[in-house]
Each structure stands twice: as C-alpha cells, then as structure tokens.
Tab-separated table of C-alpha atoms in Angstrom:
chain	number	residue	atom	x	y	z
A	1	UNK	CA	-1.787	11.000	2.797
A	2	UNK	CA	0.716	9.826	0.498
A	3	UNK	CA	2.963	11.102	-1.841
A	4	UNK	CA	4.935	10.093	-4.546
A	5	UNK	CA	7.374	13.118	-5.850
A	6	UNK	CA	9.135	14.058	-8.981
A	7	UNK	CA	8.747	11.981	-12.245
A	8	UNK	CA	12.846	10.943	-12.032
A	9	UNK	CA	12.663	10.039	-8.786
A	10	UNK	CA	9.258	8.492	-8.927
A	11	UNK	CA	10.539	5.891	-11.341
A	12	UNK	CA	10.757	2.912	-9.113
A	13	UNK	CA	6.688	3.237	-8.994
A	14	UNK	CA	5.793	4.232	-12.705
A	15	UNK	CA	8.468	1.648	-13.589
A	16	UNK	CA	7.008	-1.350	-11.918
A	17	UNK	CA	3.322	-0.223	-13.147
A	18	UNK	CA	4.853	-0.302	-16.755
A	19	UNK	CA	6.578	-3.248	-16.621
A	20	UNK	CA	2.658	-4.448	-15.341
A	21	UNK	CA	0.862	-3.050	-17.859
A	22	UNK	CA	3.850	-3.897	-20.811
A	23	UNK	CA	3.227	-7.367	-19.681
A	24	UNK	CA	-0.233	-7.241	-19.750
A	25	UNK	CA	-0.370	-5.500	-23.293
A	26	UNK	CA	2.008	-7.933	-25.101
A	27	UNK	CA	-0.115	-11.186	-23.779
A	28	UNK	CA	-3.256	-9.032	-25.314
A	29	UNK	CA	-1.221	-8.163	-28.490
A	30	UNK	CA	-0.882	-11.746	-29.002
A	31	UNK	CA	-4.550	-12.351	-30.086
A	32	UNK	CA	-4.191	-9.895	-32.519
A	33	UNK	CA	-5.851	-12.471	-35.565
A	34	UNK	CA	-5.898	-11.000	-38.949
A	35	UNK	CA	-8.918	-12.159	-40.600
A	36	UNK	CA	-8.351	-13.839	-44.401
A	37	UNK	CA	-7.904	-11.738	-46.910
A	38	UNK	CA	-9.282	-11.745	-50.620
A	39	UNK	CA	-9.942	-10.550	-54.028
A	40	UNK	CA	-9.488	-9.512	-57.494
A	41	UNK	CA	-6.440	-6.981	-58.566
A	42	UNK	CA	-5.839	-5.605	-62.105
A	43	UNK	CA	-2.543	-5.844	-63.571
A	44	UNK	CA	-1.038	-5.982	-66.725
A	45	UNK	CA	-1.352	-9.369	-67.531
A	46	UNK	CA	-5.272	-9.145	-66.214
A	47	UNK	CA	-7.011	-10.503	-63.361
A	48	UNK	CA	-5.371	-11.885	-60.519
A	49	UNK	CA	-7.637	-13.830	-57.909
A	50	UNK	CA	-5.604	-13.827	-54.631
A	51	UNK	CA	-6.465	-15.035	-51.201
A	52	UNK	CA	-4.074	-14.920	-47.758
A	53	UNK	CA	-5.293	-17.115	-45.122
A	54	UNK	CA	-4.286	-18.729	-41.757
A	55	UNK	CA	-1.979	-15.821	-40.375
A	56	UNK	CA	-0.754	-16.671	-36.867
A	57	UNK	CA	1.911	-14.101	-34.944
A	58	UNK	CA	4.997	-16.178	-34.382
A	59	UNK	CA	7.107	-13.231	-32.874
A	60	UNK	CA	6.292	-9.804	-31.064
A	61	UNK	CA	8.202	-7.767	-29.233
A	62	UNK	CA	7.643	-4.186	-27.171
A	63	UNK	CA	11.783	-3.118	-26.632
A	64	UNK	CA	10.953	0.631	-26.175
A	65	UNK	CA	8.560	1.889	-23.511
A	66	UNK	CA	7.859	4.770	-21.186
A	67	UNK	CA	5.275	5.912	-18.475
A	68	UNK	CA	4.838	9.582	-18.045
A	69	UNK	CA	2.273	11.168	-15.493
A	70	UNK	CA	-0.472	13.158	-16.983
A	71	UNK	CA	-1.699	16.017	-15.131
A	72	UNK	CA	-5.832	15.648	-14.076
A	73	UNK	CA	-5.930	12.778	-15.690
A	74	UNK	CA	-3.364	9.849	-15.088
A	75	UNK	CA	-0.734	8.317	-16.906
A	76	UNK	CA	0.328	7.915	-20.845
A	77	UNK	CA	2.301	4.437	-21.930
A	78	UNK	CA	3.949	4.779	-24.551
A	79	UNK	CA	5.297	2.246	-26.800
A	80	UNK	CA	8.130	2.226	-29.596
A	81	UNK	CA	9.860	0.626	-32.268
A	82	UNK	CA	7.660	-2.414	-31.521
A	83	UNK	CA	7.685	-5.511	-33.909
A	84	UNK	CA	5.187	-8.178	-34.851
A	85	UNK	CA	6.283	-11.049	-37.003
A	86	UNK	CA	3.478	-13.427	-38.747
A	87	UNK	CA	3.277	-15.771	-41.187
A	88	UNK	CA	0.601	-17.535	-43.155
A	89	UNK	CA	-0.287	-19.083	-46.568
A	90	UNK	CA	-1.289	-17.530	-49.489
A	91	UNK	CA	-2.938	-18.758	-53.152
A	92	UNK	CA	-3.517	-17.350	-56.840
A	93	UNK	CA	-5.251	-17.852	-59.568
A	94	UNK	CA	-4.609	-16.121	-63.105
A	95	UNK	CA	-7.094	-17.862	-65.265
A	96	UNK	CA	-7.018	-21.444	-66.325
A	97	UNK	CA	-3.207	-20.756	-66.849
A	98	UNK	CA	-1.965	-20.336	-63.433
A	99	UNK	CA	-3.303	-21.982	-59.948
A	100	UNK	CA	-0.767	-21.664	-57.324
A	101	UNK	CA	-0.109	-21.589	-53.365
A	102	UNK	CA	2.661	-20.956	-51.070
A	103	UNK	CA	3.705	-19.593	-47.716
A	104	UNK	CA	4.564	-15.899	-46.718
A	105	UNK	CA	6.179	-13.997	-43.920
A	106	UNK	CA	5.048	-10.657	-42.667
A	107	UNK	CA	7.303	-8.452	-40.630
A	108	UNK	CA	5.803	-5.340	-39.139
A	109	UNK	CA	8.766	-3.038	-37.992
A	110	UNK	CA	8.171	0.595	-36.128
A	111	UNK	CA	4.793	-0.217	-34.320
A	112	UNK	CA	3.968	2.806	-32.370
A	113	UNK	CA	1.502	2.785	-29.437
A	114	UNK	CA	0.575	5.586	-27.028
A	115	UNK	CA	-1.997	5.926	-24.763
A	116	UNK	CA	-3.474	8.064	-22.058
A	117	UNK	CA	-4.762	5.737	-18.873
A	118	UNK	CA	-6.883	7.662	-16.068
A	119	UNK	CA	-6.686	6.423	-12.508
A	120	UNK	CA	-9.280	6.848	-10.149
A	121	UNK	CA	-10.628	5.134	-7.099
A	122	UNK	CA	-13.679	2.677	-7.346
A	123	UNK	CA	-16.340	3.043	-4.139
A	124	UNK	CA	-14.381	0.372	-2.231
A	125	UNK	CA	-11.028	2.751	-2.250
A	126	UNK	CA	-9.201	0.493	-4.674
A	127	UNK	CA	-7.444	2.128	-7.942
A	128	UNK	CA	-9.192	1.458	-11.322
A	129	UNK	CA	-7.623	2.321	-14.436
A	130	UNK	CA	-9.432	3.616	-18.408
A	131	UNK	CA	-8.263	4.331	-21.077
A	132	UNK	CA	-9.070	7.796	-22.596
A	133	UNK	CA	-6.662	7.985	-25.359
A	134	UNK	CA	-5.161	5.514	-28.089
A	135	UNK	CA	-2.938	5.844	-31.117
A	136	UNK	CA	-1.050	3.328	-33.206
A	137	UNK	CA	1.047	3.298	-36.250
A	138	UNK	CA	2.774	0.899	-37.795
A	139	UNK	CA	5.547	1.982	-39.729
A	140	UNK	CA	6.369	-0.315	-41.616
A	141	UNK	CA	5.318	-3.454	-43.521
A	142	UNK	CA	7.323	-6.418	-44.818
A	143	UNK	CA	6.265	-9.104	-47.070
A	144	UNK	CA	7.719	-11.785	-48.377
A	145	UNK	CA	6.192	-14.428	-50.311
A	146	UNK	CA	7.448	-17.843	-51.259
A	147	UNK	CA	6.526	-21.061	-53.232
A	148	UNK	CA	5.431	-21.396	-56.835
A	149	UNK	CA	4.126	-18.342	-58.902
A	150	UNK	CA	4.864	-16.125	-55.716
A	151	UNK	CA	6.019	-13.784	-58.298
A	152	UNK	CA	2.555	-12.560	-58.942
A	153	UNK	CA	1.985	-11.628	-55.181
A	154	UNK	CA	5.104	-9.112	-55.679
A	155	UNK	CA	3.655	-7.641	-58.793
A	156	UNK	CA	1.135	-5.923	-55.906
A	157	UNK	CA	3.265	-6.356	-53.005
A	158	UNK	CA	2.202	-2.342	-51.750
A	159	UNK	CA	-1.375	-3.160	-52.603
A	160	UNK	CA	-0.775	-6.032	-49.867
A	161	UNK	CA	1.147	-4.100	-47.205
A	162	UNK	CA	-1.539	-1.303	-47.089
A	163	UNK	CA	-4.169	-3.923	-46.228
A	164	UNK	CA	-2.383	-5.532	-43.759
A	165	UNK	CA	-1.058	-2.503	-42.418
A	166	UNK	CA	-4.779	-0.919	-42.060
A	167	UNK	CA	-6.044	-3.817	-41.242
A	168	UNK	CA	-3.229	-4.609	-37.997
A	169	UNK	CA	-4.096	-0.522	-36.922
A	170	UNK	CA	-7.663	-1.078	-36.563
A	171	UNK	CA	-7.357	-3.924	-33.976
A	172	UNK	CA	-4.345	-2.370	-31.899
A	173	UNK	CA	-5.942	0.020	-29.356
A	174	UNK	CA	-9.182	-1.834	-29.028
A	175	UNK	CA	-6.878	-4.330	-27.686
A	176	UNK	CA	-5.020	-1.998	-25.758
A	177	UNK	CA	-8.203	-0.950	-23.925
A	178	UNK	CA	-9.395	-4.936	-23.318
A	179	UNK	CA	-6.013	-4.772	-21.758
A	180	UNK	CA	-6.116	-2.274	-19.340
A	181	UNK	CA	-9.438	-2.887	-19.229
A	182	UNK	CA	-8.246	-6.508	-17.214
A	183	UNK	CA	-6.128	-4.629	-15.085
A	184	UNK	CA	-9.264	-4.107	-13.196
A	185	UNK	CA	-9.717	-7.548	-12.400
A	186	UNK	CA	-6.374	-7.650	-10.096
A	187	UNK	CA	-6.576	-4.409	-8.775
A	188	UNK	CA	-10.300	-5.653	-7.414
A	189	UNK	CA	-8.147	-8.224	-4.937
A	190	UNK	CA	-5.930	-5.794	-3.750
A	191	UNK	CA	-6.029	-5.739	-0.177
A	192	UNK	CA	-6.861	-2.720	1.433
A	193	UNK	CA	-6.801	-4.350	5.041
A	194	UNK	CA	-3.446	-5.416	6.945
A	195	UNK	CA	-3.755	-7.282	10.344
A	196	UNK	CA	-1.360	-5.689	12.925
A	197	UNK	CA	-1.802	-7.895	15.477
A	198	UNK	CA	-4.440	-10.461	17.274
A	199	UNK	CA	-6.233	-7.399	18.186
A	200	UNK	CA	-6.108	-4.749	15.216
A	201	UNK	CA	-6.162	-4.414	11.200
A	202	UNK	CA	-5.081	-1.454	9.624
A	203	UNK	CA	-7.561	-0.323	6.561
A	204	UNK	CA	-5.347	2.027	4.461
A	205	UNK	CA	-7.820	2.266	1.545
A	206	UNK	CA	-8.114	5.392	-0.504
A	207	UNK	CA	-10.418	7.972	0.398
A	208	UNK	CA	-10.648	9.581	-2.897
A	209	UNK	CA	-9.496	9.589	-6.575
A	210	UNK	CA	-5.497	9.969	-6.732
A	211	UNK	CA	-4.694	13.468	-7.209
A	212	UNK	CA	-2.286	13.879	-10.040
A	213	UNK	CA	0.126	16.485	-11.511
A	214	UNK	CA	2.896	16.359	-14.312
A	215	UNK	CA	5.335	16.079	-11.182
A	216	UNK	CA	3.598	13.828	-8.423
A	217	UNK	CA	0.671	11.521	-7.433
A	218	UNK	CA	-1.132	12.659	-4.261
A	219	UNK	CA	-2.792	9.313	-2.658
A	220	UNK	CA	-5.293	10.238	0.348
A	221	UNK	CA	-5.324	6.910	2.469
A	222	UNK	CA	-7.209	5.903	4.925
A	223	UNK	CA	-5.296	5.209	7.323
A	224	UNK	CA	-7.553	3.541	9.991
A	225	UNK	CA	-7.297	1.420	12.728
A	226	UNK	CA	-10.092	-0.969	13.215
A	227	UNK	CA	-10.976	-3.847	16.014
A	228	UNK	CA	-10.438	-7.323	13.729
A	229	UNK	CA	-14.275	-7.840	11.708
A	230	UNK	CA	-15.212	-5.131	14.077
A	231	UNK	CA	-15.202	-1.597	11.918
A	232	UNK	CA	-16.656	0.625	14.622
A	233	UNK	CA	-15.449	4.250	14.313
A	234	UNK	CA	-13.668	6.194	17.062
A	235	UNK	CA	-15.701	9.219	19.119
A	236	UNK	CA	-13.253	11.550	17.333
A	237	UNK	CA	-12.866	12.791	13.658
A	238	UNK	CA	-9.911	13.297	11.830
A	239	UNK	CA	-8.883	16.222	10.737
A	240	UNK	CA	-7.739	17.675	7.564
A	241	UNK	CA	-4.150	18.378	6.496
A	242	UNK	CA	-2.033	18.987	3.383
A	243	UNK	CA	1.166	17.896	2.821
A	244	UNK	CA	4.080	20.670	2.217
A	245	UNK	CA	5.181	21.603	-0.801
A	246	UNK	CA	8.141	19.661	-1.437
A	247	UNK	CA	10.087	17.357	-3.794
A	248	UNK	CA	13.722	16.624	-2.584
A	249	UNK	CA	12.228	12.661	-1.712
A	250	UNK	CA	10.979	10.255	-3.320
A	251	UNK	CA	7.984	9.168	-1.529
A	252	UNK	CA	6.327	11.345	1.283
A	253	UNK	CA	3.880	10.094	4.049
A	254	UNK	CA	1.322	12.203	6.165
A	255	UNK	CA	0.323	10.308	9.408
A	256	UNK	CA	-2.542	11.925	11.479
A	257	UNK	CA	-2.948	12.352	14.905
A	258	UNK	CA	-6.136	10.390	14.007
A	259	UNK	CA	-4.347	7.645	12.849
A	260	UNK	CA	-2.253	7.357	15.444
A	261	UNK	CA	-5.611	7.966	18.375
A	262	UNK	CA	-7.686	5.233	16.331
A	263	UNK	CA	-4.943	2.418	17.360
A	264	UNK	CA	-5.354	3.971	20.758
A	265	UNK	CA	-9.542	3.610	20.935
A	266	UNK	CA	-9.019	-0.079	19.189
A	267	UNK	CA	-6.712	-1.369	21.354
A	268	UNK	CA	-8.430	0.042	24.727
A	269	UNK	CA	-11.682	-1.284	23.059
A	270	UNK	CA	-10.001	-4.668	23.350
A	271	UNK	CA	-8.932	-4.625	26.644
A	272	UNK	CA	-5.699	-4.630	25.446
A	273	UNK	CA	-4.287	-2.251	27.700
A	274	UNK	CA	-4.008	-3.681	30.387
A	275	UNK	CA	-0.955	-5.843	32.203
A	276	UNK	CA	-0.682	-7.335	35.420
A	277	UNK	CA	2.809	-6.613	37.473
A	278	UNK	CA	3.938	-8.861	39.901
A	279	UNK	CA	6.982	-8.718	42.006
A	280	UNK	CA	9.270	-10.521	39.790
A	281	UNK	CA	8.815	-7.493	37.237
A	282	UNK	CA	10.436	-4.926	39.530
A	283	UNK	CA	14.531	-4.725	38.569
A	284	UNK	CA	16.037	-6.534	41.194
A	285	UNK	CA	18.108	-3.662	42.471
A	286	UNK	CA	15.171	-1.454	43.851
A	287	UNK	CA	14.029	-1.212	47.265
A	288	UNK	CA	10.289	-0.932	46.078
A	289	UNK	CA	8.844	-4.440	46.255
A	290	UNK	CA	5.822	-5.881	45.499
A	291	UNK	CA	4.963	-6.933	48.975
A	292	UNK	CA	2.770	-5.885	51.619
A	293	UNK	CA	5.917	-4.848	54.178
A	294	UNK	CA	7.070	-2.711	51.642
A	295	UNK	CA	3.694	-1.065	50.991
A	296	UNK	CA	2.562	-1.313	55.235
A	297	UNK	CA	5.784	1.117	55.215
A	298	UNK	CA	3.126	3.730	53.700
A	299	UNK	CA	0.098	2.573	54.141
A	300	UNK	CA	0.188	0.696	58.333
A	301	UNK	CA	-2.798	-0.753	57.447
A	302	UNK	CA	-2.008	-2.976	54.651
A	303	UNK	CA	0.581	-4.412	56.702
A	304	UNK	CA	-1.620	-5.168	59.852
A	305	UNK	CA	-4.377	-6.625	57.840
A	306	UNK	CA	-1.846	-8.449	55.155
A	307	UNK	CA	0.921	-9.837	56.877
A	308	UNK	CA	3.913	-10.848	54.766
A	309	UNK	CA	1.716	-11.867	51.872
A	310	UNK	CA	2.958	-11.088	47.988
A	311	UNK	CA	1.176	-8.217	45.968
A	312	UNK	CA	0.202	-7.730	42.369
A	313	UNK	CA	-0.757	-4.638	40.280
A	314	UNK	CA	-3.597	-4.559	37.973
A	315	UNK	CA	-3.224	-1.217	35.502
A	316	UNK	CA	-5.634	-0.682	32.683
A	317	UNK	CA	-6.727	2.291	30.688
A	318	UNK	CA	-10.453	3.851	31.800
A	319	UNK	CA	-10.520	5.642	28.046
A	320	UNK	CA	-8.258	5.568	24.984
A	321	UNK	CA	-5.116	7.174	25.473
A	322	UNK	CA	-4.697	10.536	23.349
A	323	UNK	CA	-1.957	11.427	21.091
A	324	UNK	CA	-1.173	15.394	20.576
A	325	UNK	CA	1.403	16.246	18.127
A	326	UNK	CA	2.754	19.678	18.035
A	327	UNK	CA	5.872	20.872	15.973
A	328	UNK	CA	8.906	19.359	17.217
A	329	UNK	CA	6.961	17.928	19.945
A	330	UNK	CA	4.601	14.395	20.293
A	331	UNK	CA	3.175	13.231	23.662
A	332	UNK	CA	0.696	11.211	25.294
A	333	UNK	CA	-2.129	11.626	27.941
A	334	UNK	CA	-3.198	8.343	29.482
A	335	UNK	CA	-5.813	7.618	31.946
A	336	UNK	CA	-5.779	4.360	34.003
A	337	UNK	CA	-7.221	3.170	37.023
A	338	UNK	CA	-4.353	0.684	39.172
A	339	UNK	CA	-5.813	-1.960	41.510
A	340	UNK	CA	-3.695	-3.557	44.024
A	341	UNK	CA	-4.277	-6.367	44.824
A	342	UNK	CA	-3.094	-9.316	48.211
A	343	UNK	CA	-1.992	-12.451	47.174
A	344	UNK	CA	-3.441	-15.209	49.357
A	345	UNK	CA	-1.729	-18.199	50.855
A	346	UNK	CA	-4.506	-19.992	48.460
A	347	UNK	CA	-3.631	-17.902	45.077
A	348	UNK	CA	-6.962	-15.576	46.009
A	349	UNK	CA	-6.369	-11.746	45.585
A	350	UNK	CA	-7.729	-9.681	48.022
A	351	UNK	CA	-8.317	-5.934	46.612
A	352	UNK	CA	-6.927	-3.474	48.690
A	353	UNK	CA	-6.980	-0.013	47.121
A	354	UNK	CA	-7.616	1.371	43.331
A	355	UNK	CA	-5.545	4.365	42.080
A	356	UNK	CA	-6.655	6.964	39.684
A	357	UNK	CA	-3.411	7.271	37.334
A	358	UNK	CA	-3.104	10.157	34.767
A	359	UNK	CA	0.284	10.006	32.749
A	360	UNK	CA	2.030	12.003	30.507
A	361	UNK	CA	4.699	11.039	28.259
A	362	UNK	CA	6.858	12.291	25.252
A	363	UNK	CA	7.311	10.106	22.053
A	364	UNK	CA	10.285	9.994	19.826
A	365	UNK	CA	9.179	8.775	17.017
A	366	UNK	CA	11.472	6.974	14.048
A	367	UNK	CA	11.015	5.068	10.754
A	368	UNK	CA	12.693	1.407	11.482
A	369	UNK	CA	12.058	-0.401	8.051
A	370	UNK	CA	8.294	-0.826	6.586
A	371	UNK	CA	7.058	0.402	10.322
A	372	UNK	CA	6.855	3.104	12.499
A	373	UNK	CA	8.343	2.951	16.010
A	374	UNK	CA	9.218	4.748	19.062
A	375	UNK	CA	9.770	4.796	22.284
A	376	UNK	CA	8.245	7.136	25.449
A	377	UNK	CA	9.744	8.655	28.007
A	378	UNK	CA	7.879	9.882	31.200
A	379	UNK	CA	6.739	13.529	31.732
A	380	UNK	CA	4.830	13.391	35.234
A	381	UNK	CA	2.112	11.334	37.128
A	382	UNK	CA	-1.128	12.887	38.965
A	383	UNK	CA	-2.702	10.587	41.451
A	384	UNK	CA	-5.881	10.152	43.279
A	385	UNK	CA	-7.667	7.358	45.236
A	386	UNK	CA	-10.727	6.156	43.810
A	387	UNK	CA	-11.522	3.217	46.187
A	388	UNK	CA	-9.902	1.970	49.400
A	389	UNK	CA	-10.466	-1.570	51.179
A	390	UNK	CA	-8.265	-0.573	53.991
A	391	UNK	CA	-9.891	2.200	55.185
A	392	UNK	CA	-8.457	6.242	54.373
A	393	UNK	CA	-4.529	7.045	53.679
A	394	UNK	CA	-2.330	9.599	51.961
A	395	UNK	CA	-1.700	9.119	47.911
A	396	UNK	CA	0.877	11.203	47.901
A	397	UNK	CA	2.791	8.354	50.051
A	398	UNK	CA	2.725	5.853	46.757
A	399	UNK	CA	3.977	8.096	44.186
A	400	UNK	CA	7.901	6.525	44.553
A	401	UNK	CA	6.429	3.075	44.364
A	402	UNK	CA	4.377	3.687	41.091
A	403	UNK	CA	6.844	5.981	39.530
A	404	UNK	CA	9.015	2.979	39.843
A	405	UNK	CA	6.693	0.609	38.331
A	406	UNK	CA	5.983	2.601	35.574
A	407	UNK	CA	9.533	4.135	34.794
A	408	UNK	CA	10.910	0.220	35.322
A	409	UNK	CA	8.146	-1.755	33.474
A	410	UNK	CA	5.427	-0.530	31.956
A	411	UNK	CA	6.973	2.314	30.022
A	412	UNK	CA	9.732	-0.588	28.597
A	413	UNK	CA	6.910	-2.917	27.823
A	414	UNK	CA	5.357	-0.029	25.581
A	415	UNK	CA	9.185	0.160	24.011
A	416	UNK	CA	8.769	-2.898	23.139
A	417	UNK	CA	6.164	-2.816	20.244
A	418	UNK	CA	7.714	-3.542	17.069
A	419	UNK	CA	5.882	-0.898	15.332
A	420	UNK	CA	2.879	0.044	12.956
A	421	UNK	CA	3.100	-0.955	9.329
A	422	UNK	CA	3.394	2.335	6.766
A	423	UNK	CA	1.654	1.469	3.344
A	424	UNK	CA	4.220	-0.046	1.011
A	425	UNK	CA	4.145	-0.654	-2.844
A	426	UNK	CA	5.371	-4.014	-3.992
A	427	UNK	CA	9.212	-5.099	-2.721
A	428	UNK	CA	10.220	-2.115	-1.923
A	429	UNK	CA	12.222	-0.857	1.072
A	430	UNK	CA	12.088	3.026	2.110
A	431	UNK	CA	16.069	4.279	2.597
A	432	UNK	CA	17.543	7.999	4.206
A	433	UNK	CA	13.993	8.520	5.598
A	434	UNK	CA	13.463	11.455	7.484
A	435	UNK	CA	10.461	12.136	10.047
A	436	UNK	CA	8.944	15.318	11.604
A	437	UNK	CA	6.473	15.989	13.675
A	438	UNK	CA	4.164	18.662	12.779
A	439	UNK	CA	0.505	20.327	14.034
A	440	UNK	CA	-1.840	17.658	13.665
A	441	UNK	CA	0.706	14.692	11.643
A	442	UNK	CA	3.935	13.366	11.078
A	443	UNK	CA	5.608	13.908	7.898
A	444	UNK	CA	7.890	10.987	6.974
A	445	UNK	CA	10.149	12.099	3.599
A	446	UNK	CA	12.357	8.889	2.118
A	447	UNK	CA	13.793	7.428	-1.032
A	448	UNK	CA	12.897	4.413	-1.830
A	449	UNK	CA	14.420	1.009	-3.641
A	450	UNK	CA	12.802	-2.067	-5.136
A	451	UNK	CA	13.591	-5.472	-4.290
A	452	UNK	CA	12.954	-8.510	-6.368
C-alpha cells in the first residue's frame, strides 16, 4: 500500500502530473480551428455583407495552473489567465459602393479552464484518467482589424467578439476531454513489472481503484514477487492491513509480510538458495577447516575412510524461508538440508553425511535509496541428521563447525544483497525516511524530492 499525504506536501506528485497534463492540453489547444464566419449585419448605412476566414492560432499560452485532489473522485486542473492569439483575413461588401479585404488580429485574454479528472484503475492495474467535469470562459475578446474599409468591421466590432467568443467556448472542453482522453494511451505502457534480478520480477500493479480524499491518495499495490515469465502464486495469502492514520510525510509505504515471503517462495522455486562452501570461504583465522582431519576430530570415521582429502558444503533451502514481523521485531525461519561432501584426488565428491538445518535470524531492516535493505544476524541453530554415509555419530559434535560457517559466510553473503526496489514515481529520490516494523508490514514514512 502506498500513500501519498497532505496536498502541500504532496506537491512534487500533483506537480509533475500537471505539468503532464498542462503539456498535453496546450498541444490539444492548438487545434482549436475556428470555422469561417459569415453574414449580413444592419447598420446605419444598411447592409453590410462580411465574411472572416482562414484563422490560424499563432500564440497560446497557459501561465496560471493548479491541481487540487478531489475527494471520491480524483483531481480538478485548473487553468487561468490563459491567452490565445489568432489572426486571419477578413472581407466586406456594402453594395456596389464598397468591396474590400484585409487582415485582423484576435487576442483572447482571461481564458479560464477547470476541470474535474477521475482516476481509477483499468483491469490490468494501470491508472486511467476521465473527465467528469469541464468549464471555460473566456474573458475577454480583442479585435483588431486592418486594411482598406476596416472601418466597417469596427462599426460591429461587439457583434464580432461575441461570435468568436461563443464560438472559441464551445470547442474548449471537448478538447480538454480528447486530451485527457490521450493520456490513456501512455499510461497503457506503463510498466507494472520490474526485473530484480536473473531470477525474479517484481509486479507492483494496482489492485484496485486509487482511494482518494481532499488530503491524500491511497494506492493499493501489488506488490508481488514472481519467477521471470513464470507468475505462479505462493501457497500463502496475503493478508490485509491499513495504513495508520498519519500525515507528518510525504509519501508512506506499507510492505507485507507477503511481500517480503513471495521473494522467499520465488527465489527457493529457483534454486536460488543454495551456495556451495569450500575451504577457501572459511576466514583464515579459524581453527574450523574444511577438511576431513578437522571433521575426523568429531566424526573418527570420516577421517579413517577420507584421509587428508579437502571437503565442501552443499546448503540449500528444503521450503521457502518465512518472514514474521512483529512490532519492533522482524525475523526469519529457514529450513535447509547441508550435504557434505569428500573431495577426490580426481575432483569426484564423495557424500558423506546430510544435515537437517533449521535457522533463526533477526532482520534490521533500512531504506538505502530507491531499495530496501538489511542485514541478519543469527538467533540459534537446531540440528538433526537426515542421512549418513559413514555409518551413526553425534550431531551435537558439528554444531561449532556449522555455526562457524554460517556466522562467517553464509549470513555475510545474505548481507550482501543490494536490496529490493520500493515503487518510485518519475526522478524522484525518497529523503529523512523512517521505517518500522509493525504486525503483519513495514511502514516506511519519507519526504521525497524530484530530480530532473
């Protein structure tokens, strides 16, 4: 779940959608055409045939506008103290006496445009926008004719402004609709997938229409892990959560223990977790060694039937590891099997014994740029034997040995990870975030900046 808080401090987002859809509107506001314009006016010399033809925008500009949230519905734009400047040609003809033609310029001052655009999520989780609400008035129209007998045009100069005034309203917010209307069109690409790795994407698509209030946007993501073109779910469900009430950040993000447990079941499903440790692997200062006189110390029979030969460890998980998170408290139950395995003068390993492993750790989890990271540290290790090629011997004797192999190499391995990415809009980098853990999900609060 994600949320985007207060409408001051939400700027950076409403900003860069209405600097979007201000872009979008003036490109649409350019095909405004005016269609020809003709007739017959009475005035106190008599008829007057006039025509205006050929009007083409050759200026427009949008200097004022605002995005507001709309509670239930969306957002409004709103638009002010636009301009539109256009120019065209214009003729008369006052009986046989007077057949003339010229140019004119028409400025259109204090264009006012507001509407009301819902947002809402399309069956494929991407946002679509609507508009449900349009109003424009132009405040004011300039004309100015010039050329021969262009003092005949100003003799019904307001009879000219209203009609180009009406007839510039009644084409503004059918435009403005076509425009948000094309919005669609790019939102449609957005990419709802990220790739995390050779092994995982992260699908962070919305699971239902954006929940909005005059103060904040409420975004329900996603927020599943997934093997690469392999969408299989996890033997778990997720489980519902609300965020708390609260507004001193920016931007708020809910991560689920669900999340978090479907990187566990992808990564396990993709054999993954596994790693082979070999001798070199062990710090060089500890008296544990990889070797068959260090583990015939314990176990005679290794030693008798594996003389001075070089060992390696196979670990890999049996199921996906599970993530609990508690207040104040985050830790991790992992099940593995470890083979070990004799090296053999000719590279062959020779199995000698598999080890049930169940492991416990604590996670400190932190927000390190666009990603979430952390590192473990170990809470205890139960052991049993599952298989033995060297015939019957005590576990208990091993537990030194593989707390130093997982204290001194697998734990720093899992250190290691460079984190998961947290859904980002546009450039923008998260700053003074703050992260607790809480039943069920973590609750990252932050400000946030825009780059570029």
């Amino acid at each position: 779940v994600t949320r985007l808080s207060q409408p001051s401090k939400c700027y950076f987002v409403l900003n860069a959608g209405r600097a979007i859809g201000i872009e979008s509107l003036q490109q649409k506001l350019r095909t405004i055409q005016l269609k020809d314009v003709s007739g017959t006016e009475k005035l106190a010399i008599g008829k007057v045939e006039y025509s205006i033809t050929g009007m083409q925008i050759v200026n427009l500009g949008l200097p004022k506008s605002a995005l507001r949230l709309v509670a239930g519905t969306g957002v409004m734009l709103s638009v002010g103290d636009a301009y539109i400047s256009l120019r065209g040609n214009w003729r008369v003809k006052y009986s046989w006496i007077i057949k003339a033609s010229g140019s004119f310029e028409l400025a259109v001052s204090e264009l006012a445009i507001s509407t009301t655009i819902a947002v809402k999520s399309d069956v494929t989780g991407r946002p679509t926008v609507s508009v449900t609400k349009c109003e424009a008035t132009v405040g004011s129209v300039k004309v100015r004719f010039s050329g021969g007998a262009s003092w005949l045009y100003n003799l019904f100069d307001s009879f000219i402004n209203k009609a180009l005034r009406n007839a510039l309203q009644k084409q503004i917010c059918p435009l403005v609709t076509a425009s948000i209307a094309e919005m669609n069109k790019n939102l449609k690409t957005l990419n709802v997938l990220a790739k995390v790795d050779q092994y995982a994407e992260l699908e962070y698509s919305m699971v239902e229409s954006p929940v909005i209030s005059n103060a904040m946007i409420d975004l329900g993501l996603k927020g599943e892990f997934y093997n690469i073109g392999q969408h299989k779910e996890p033997p778990f469900s997720p489980r519902p959560f609300l965020l708390p009430s609260q507004d001193t950040n920016m931007l708020y993000i809910g991560v689920s223990a669900f999340s978090i447990n479907s990187a566990g079941f992808v990564y396990h499903r993709a054999g993954a977790l596994c790693l082979y440790i070999t001798n070199d692997m062990i710090p060089s200062g500890s008296l544990n060694r990889l070797n068959t006189r260090t583990f015939g110390k314990f176990i005679p029979q290794i030693g008798n039937m594996s003389p001075g030969l070089m060992m390696k460890l196979l670990v890999e998980t049996v199921k996906e590891p599970i993530v609990t998170l508690e207040p104040n408290n985050m830790t991790v139950q992992a099940s593995s099997k470890v083979t070990a395995y004799a090296i053999q003068p000719n590279s062959i390993l020779s199995p000698l014994f598999v080890l049930k492993l169940e492991a416990s750790v604590s996670a400190h989890i932190y927000v390190t740029g666009l990603k979430l990271a952390g590192h473990v540290t170990l809470n205890k290790i139960d052991m049993s034997l599952a298989e033995s090629y060297v015939g019957p011997f005590q576990v208990t004797s091993l537990e030194d040995i593989l707390t130093t192999v997982v204290k001194d190499v697998i734990i720093p391995k899992v250190n290691g990870k460079e984190g998961y990415p947290l859904p980002a809009i546009g450039k923008m980098q998260l700053v003074k975030s703050q992260l607790q853990v809480l039943k069920d999900y973590l609750l990252i609060g932050t400000d946030v900046t825009l780059t570029g």
